[in-house]
Short mmCIF file of N, CA and C and ligand atoms in Angstrom, two decimals:
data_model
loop_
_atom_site.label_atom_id
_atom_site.label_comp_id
_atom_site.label_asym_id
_atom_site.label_seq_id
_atom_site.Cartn_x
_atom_site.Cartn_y
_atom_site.Cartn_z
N UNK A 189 -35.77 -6.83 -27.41
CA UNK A 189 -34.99 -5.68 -26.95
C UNK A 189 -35.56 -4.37 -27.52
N UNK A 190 -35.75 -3.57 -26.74
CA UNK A 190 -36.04 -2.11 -26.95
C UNK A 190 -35.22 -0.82 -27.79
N UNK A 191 -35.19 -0.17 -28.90
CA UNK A 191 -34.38 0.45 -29.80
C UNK A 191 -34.08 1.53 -28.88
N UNK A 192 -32.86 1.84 -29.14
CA UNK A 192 -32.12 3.27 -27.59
C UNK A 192 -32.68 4.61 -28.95
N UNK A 193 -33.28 5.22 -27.73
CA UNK A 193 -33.99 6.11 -28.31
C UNK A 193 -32.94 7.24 -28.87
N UNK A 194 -33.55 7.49 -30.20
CA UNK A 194 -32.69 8.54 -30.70
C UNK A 194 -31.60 9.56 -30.11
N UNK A 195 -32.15 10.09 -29.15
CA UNK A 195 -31.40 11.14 -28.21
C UNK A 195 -30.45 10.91 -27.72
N UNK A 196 -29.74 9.53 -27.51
CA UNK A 196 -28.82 9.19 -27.17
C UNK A 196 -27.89 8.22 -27.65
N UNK A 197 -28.17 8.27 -29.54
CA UNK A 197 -27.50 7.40 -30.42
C UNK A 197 -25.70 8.08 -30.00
N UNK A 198 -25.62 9.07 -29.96
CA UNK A 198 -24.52 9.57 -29.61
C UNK A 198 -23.41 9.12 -28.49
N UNK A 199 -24.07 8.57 -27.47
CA UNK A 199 -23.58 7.66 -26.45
C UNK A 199 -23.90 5.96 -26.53
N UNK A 200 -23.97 5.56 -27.85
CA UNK A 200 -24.02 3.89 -27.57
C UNK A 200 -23.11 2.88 -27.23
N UNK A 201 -21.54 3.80 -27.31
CA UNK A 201 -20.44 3.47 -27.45
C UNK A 201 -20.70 2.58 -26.03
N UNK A 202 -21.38 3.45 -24.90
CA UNK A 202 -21.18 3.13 -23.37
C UNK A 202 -22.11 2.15 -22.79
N UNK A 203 -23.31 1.42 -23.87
CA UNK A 203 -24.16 0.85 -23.59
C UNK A 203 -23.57 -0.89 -23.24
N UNK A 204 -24.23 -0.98 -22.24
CA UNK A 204 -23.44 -2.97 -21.93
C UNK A 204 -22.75 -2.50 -20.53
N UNK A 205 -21.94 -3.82 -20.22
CA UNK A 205 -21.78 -4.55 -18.87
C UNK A 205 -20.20 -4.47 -19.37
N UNK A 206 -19.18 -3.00 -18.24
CA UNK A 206 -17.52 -3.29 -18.39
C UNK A 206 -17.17 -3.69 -16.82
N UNK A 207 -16.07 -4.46 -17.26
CA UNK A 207 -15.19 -4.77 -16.06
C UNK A 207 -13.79 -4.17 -16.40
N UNK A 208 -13.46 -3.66 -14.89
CA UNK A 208 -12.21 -3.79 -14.88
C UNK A 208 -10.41 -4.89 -15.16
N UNK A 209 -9.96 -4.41 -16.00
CA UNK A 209 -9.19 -5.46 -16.59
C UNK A 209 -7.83 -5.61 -15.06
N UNK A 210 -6.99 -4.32 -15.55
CA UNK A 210 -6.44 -4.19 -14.59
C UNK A 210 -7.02 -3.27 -13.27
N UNK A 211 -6.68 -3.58 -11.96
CA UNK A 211 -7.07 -2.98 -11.22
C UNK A 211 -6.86 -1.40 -10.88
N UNK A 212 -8.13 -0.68 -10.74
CA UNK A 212 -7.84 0.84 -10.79
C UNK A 212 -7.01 0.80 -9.45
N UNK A 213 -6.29 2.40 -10.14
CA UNK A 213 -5.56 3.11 -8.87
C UNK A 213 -6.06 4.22 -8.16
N UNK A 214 -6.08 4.18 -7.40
CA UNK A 214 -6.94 5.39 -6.27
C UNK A 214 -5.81 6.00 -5.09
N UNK A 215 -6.06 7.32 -4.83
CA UNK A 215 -5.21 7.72 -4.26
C UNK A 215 -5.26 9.69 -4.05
N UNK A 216 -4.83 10.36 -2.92
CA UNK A 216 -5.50 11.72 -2.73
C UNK A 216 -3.97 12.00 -1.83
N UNK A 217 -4.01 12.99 -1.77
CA UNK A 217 -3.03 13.88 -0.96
C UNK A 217 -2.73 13.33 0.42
N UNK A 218 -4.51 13.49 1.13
CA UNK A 218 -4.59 12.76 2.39
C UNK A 218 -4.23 11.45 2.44
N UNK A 219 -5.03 10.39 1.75
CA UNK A 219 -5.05 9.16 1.93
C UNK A 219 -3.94 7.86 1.39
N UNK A 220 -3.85 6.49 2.06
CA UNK A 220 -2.66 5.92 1.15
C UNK A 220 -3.26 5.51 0.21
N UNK A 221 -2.44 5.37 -1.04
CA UNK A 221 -2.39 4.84 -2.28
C UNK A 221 -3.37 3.42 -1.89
N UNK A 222 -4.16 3.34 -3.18
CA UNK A 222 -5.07 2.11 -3.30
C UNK A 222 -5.12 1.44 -4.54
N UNK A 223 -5.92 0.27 -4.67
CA UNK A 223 -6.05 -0.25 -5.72
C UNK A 223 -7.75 -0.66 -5.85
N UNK A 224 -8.45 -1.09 -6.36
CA UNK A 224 -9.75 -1.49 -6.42
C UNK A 224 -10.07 -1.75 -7.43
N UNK A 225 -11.18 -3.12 -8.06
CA UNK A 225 -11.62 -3.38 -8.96
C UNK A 225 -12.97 -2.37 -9.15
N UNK A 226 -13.69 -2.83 -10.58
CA UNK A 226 -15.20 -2.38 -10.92
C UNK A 226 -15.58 -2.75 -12.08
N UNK A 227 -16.94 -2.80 -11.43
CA UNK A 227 -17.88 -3.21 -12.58
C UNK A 227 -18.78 -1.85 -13.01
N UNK A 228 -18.92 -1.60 -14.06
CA UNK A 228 -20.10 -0.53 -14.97
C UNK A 228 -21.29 -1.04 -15.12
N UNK A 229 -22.29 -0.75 -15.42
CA UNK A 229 -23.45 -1.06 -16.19
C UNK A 229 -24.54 -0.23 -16.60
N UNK A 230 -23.99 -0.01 -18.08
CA UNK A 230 -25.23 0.95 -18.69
C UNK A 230 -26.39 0.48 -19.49
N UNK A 231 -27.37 0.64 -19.67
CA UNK A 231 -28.87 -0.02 -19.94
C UNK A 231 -29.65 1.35 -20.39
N UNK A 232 -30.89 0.95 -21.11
CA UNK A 232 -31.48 1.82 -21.22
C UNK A 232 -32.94 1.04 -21.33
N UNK A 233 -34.10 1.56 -21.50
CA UNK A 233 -35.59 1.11 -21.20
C UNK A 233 -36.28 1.66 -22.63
N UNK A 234 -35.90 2.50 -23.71
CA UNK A 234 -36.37 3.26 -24.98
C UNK A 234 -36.15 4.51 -24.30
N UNK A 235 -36.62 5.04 -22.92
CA UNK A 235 -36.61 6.69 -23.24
C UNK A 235 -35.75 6.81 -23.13
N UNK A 236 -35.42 8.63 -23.47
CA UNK A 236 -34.30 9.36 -23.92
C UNK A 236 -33.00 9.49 -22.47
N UNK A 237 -33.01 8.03 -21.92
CA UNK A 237 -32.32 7.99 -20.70
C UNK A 237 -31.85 6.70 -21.02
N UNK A 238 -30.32 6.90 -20.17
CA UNK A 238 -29.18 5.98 -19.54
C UNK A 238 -29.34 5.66 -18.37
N UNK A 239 -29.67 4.38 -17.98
CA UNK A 239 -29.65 3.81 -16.23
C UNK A 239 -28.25 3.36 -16.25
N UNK A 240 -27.44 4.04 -15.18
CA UNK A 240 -26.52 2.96 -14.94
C UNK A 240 -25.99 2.75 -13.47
N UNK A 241 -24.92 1.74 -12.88
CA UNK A 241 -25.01 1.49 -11.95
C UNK A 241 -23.54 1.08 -12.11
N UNK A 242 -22.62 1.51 -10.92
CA UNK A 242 -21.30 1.39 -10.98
C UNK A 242 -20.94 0.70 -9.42
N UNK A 243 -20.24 -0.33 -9.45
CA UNK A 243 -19.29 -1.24 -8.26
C UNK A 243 -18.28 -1.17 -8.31
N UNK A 244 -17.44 -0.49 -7.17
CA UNK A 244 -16.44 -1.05 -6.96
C UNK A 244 -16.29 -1.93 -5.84
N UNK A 245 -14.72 -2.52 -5.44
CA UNK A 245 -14.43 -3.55 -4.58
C UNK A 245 -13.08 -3.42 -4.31
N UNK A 246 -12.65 -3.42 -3.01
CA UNK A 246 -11.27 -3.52 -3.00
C UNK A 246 -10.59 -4.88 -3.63
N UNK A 247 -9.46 -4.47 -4.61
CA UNK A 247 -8.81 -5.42 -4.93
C UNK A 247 -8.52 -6.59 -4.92
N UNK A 248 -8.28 -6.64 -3.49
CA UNK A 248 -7.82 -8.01 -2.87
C UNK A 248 -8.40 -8.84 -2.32
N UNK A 249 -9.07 -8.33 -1.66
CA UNK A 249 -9.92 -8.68 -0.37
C UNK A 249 -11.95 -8.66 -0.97
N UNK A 250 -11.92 -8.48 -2.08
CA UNK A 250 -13.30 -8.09 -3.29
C UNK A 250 -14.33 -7.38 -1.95
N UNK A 251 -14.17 -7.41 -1.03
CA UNK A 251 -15.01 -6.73 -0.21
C UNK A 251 -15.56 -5.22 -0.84
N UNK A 252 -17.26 -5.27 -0.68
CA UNK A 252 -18.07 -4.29 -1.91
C UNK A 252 -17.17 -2.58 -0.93
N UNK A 253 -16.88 -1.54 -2.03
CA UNK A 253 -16.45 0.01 -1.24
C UNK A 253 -17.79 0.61 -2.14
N UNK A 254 -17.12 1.44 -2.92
CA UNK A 254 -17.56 2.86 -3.37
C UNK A 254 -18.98 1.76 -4.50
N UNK A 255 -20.34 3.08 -4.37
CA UNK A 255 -21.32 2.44 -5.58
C UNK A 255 -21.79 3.73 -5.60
N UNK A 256 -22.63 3.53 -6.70
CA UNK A 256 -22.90 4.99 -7.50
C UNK A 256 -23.99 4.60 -8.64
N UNK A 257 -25.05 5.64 -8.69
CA UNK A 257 -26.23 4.76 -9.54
C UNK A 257 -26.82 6.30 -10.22
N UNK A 258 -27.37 6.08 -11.33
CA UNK A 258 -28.14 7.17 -11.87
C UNK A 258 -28.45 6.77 -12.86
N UNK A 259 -28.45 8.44 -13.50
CA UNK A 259 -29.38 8.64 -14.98
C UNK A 259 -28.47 9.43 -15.74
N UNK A 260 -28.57 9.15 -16.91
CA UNK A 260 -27.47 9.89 -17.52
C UNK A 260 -28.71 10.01 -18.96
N UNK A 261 -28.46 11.81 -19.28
CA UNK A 261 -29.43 11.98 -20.24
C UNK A 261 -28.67 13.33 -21.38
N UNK A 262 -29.03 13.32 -22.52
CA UNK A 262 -28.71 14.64 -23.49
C UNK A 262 -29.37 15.15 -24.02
N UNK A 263 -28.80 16.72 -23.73
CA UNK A 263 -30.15 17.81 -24.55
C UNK A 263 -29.65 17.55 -26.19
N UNK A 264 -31.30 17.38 -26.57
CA UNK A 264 -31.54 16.61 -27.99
C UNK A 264 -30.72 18.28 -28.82
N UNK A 265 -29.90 17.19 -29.49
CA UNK A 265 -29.67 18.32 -30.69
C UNK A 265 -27.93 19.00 -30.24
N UNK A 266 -27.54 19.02 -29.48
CA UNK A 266 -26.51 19.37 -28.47
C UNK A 266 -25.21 18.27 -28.44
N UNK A 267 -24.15 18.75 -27.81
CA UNK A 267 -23.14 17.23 -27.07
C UNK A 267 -22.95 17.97 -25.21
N UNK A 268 -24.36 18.29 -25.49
CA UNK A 268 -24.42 18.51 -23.90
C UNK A 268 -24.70 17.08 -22.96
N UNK A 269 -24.31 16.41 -22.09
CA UNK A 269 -24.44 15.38 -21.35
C UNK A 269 -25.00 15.45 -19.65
N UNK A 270 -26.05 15.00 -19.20
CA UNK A 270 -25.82 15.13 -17.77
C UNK A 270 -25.91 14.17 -17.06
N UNK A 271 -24.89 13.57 -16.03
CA UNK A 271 -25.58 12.25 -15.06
C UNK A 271 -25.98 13.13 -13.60
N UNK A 272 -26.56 12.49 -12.99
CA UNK A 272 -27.83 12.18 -11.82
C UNK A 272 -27.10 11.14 -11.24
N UNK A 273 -27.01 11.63 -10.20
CA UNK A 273 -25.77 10.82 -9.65
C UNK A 273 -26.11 10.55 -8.21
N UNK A 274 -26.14 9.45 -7.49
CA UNK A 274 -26.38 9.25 -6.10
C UNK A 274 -25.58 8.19 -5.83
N UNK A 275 -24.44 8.49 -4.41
CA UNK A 275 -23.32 7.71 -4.10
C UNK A 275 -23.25 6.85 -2.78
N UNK A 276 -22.98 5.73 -2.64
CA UNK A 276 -23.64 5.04 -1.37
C UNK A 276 -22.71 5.90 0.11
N UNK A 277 -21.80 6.75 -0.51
CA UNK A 277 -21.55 7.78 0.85
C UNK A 277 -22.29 8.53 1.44
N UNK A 278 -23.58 8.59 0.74
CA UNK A 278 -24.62 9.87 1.20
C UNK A 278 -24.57 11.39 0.39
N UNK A 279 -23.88 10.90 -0.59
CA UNK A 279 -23.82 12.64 -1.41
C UNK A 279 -24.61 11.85 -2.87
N UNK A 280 -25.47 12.95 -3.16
CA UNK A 280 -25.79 13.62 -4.58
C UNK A 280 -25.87 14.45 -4.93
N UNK A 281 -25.66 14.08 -6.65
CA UNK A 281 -25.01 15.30 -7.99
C UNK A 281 -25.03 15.24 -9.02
N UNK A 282 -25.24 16.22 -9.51
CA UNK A 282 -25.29 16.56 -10.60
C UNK A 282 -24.17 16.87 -11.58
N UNK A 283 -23.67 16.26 -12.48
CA UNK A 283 -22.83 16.42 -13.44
C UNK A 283 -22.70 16.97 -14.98
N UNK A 284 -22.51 17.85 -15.04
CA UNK A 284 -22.66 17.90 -16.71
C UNK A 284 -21.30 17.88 -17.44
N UNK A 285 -21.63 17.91 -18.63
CA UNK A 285 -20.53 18.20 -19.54
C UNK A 285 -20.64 17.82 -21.36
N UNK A 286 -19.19 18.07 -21.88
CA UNK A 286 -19.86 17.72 -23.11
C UNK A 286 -19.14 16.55 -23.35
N UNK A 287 -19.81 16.29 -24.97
CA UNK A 287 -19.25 14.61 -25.47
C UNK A 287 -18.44 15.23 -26.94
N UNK A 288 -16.79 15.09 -26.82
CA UNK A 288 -16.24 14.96 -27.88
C UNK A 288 -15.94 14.01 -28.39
N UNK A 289 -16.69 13.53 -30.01
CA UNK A 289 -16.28 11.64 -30.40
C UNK A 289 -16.74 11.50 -29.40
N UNK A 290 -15.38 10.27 -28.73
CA UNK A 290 -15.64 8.85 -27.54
C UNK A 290 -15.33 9.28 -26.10
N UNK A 291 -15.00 10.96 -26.00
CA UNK A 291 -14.59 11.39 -25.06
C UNK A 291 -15.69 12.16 -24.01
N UNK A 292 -16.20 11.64 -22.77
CA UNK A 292 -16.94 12.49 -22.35
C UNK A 292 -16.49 13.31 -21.09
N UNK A 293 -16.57 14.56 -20.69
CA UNK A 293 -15.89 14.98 -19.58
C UNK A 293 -16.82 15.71 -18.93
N UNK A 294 -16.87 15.61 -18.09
CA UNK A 294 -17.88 15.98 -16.68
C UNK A 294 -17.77 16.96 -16.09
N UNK A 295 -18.00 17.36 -15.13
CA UNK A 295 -17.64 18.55 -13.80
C UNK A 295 -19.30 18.59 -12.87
N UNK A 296 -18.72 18.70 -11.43
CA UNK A 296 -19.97 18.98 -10.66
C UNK A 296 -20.94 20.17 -11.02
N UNK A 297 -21.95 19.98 -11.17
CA UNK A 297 -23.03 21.06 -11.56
C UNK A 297 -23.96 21.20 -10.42
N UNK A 298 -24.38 20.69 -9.04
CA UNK A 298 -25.26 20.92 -8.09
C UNK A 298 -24.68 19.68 -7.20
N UNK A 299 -24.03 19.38 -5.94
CA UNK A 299 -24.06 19.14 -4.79
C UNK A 299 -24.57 18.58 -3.99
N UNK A 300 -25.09 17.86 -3.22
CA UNK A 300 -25.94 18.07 -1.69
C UNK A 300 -25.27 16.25 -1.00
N UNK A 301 -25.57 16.47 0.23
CA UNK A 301 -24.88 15.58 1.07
C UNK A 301 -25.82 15.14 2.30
N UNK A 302 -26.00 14.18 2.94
CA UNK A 302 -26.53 13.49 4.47
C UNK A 302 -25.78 14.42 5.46
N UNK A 303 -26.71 14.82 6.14
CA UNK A 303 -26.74 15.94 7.01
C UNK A 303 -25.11 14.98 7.79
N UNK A 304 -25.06 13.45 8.20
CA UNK A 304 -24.17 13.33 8.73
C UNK A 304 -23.14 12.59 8.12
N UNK A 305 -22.65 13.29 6.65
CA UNK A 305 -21.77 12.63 5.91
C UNK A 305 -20.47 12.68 6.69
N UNK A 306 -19.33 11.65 6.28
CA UNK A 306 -18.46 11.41 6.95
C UNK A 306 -17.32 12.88 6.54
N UNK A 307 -16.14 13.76 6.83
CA UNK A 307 -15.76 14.63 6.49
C UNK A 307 -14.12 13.53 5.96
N UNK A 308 -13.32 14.63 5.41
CA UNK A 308 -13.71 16.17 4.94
C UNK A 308 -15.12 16.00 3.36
N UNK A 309 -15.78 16.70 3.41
CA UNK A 309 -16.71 17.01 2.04
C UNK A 309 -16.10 17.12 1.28
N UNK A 310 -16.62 16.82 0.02
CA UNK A 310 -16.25 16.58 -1.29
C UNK A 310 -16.55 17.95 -1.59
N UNK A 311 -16.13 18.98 -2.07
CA UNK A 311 -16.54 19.96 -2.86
C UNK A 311 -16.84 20.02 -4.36
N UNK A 312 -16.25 19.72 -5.52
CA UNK A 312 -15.85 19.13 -6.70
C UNK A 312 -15.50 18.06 -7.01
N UNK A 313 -16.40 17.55 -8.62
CA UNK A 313 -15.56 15.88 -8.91
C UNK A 313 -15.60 16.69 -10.24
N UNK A 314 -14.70 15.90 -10.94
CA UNK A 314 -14.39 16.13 -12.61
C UNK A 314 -14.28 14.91 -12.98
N UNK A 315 -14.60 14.12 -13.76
CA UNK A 315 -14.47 13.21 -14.75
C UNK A 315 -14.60 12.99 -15.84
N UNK A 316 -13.55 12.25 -16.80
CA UNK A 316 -13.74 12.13 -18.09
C UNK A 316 -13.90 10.46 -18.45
N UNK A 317 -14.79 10.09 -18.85
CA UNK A 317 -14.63 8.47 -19.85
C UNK A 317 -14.17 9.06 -21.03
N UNK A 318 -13.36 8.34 -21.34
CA UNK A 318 -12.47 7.76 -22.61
C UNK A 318 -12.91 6.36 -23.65
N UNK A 319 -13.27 6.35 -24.43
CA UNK A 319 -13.43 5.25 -25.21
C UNK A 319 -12.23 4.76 -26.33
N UNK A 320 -11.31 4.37 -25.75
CA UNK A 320 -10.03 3.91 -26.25
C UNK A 320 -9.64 3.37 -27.38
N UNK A 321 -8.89 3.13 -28.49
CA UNK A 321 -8.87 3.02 -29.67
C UNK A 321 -8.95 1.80 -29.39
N UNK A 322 -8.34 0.66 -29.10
CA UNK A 322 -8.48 -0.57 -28.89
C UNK A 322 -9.67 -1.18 -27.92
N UNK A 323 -10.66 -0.39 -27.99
CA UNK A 323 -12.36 -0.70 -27.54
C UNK A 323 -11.94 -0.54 -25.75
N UNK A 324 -11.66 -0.53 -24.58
CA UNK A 324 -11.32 -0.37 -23.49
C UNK A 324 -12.02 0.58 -22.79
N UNK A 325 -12.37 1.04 -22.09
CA UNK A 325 -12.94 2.55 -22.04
C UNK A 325 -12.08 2.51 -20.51
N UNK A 326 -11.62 4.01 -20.38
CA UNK A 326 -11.06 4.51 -19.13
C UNK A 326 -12.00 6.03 -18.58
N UNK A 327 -11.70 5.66 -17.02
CA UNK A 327 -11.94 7.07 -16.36
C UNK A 327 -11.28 7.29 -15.46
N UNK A 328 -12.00 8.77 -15.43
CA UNK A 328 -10.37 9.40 -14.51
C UNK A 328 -11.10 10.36 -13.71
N UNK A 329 -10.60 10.10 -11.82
CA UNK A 329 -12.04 10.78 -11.17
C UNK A 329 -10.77 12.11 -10.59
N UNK A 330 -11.18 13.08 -10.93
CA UNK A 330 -10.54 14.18 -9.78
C UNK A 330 -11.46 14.58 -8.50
N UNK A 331 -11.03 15.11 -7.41
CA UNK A 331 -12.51 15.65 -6.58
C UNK A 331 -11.72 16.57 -5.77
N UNK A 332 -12.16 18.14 -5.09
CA UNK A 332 -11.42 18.70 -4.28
C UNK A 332 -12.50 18.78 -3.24
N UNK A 333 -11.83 18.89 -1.75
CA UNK A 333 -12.56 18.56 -0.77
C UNK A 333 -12.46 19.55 0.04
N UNK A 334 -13.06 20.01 1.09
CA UNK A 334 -12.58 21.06 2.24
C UNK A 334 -11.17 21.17 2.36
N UNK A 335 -10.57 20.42 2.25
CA UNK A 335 -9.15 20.72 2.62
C UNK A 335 -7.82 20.60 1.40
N UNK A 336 -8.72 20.48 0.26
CA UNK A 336 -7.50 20.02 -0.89
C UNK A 336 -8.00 20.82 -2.05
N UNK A 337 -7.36 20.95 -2.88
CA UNK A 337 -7.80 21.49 -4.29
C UNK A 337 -7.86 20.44 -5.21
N UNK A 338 -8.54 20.74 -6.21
CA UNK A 338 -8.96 19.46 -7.65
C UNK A 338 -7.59 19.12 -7.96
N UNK A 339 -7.94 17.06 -7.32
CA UNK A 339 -6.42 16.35 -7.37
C UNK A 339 -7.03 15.29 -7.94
N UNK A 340 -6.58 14.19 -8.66
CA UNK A 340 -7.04 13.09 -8.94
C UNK A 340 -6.96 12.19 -7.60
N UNK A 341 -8.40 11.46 -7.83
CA UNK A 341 -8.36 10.56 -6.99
C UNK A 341 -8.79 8.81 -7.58
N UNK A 342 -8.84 9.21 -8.90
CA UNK A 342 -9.14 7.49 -9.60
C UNK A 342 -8.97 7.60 -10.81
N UNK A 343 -7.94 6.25 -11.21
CA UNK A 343 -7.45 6.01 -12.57
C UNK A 343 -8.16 4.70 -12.91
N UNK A 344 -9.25 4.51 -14.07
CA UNK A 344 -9.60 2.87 -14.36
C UNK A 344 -9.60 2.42 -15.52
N UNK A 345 -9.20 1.56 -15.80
CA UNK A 345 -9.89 1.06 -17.36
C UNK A 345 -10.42 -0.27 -17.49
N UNK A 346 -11.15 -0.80 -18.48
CA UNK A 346 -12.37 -1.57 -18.17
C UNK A 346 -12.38 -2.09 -19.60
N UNK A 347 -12.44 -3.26 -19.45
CA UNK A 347 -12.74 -4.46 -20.74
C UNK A 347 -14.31 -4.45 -20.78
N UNK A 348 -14.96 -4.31 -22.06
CA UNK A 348 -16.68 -4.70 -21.99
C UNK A 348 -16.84 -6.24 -21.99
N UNK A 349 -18.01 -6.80 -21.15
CA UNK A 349 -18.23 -8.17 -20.85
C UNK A 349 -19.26 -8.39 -21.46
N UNK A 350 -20.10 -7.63 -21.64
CA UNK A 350 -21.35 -8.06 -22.54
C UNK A 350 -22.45 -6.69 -22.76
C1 LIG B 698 -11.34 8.27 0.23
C2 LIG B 698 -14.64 10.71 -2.32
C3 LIG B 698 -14.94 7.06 -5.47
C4 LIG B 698 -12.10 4.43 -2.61
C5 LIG B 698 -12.21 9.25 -0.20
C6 LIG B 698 -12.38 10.54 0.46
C7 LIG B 698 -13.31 11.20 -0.24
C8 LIG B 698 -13.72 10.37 -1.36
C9 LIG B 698 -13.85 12.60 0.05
C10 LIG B 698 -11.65 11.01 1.73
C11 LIG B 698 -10.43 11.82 1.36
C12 LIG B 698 -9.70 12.39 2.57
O1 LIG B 698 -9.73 11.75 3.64
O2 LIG B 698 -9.08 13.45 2.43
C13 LIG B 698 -14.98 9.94 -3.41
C14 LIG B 698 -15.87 10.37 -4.47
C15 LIG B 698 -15.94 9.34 -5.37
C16 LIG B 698 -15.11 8.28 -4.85
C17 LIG B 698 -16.57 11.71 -4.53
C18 LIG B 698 -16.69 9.23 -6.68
C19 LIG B 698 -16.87 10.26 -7.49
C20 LIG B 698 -14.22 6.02 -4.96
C21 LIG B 698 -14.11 4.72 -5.59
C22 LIG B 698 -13.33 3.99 -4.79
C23 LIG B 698 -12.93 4.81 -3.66
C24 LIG B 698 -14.76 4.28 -6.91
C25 LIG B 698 -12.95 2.57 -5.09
C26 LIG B 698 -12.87 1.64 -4.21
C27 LIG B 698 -11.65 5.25 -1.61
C28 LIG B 698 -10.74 4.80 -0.56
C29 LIG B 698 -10.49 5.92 0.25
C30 LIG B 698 -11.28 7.01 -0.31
C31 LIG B 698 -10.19 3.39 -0.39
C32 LIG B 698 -9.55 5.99 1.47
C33 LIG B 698 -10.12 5.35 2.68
C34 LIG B 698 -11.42 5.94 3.08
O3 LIG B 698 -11.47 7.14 3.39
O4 LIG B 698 -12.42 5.19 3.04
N1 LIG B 698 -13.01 9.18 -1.31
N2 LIG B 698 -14.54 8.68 -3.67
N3 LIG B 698 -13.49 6.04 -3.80
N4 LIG B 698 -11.93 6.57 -1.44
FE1 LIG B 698 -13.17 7.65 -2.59
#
């Protein structure tokens, strides 16, 4: 195994394979109330980078929904954070934010979308991971869209599997 390169001793908390314990809740102004499982997975290769790769699934029915894959990296010296973000809806983005302790919180930093993404557009996402006193880690997705203002749209929390 490869030593996680210095630059990101600060985030090891998030390194490994979480599942969802109980099933997240999802849900927007527009749409009905949901439920959905997920899987995380953060990795690294030595450089000063986070690969990770996120599944969800509806609940019930495990049929694959929402996925999401990137890079997640920090300016050395800083608790500046950024993921690189590409979503199997056809949008990518850029996220930054900072890392307090086990707490990291996000906000959209750059945009862009498939000329024929489905509407309304996402304008804004905000998210925070949580690394929970009893080891768990939670997140919490807000997003405002053409037609809504910054509302939550996902509550999760996640047991680590390995
Ligand atoms: C709906 C964005 C993650 C499940 C939506 C809508 C948008 C959106 C824009 C349509 C809202 C409307 O009609 O007003 C996003 C973004 C995500 C994300 C930006 C990540 C940052 C997820 C995840 C799931 C999920 C992880 C888990 C399964 C759904 C479902 C709907 C929905 C079930 C309603 C039905 C549908 O429109 O397909 N999402 N979503 N989303 N999202 Fe997400």
């Amino acid at each position: 195994t490869v030593e996680l390169n210095p630059a990101l001793q600060p985030l090891d908390w998030l390194l490994g394979t979480w599942e969802s314990d109980e099933p997240g809740t999802g849900g927007f102004p527009t749409i009905k109330p949901f439920r959905y499982v997920e899987s995380l997975h953060f990795s690294h290769v030595g450089q000063p980078v986070i690969n990770f790769m996120f599944n969800a699934f509806h609940a019930e029915t495990k049929k694959p929904l929402h996925r999401e894959c990137g890079f997640i990296r920090m300016q050395p010296g800083t608790n500046r954070v950024a993921f690189i973000i590409a979503q199997n809806s056809g949008l990518v983005e850029i996220e930054e934010g900072e890392l307090k302790e086990q707490q990291l919180s996000l906000q959209t930093h750059a945009l862009a979308r498939i000329s024929f993404a489905k509407e309304p557009h996402v304008q804004q996402i905000t998210r925070v991971f949580q690394l929970l006193p009893d080891g768990r880690l939670e997140q919490t997705v807000s997003m405002a869209t053409d037609g809504q203002p910054l509302t939550q749209h996902l509550h999760i929390t996640y047991h680590r599997s390995s």
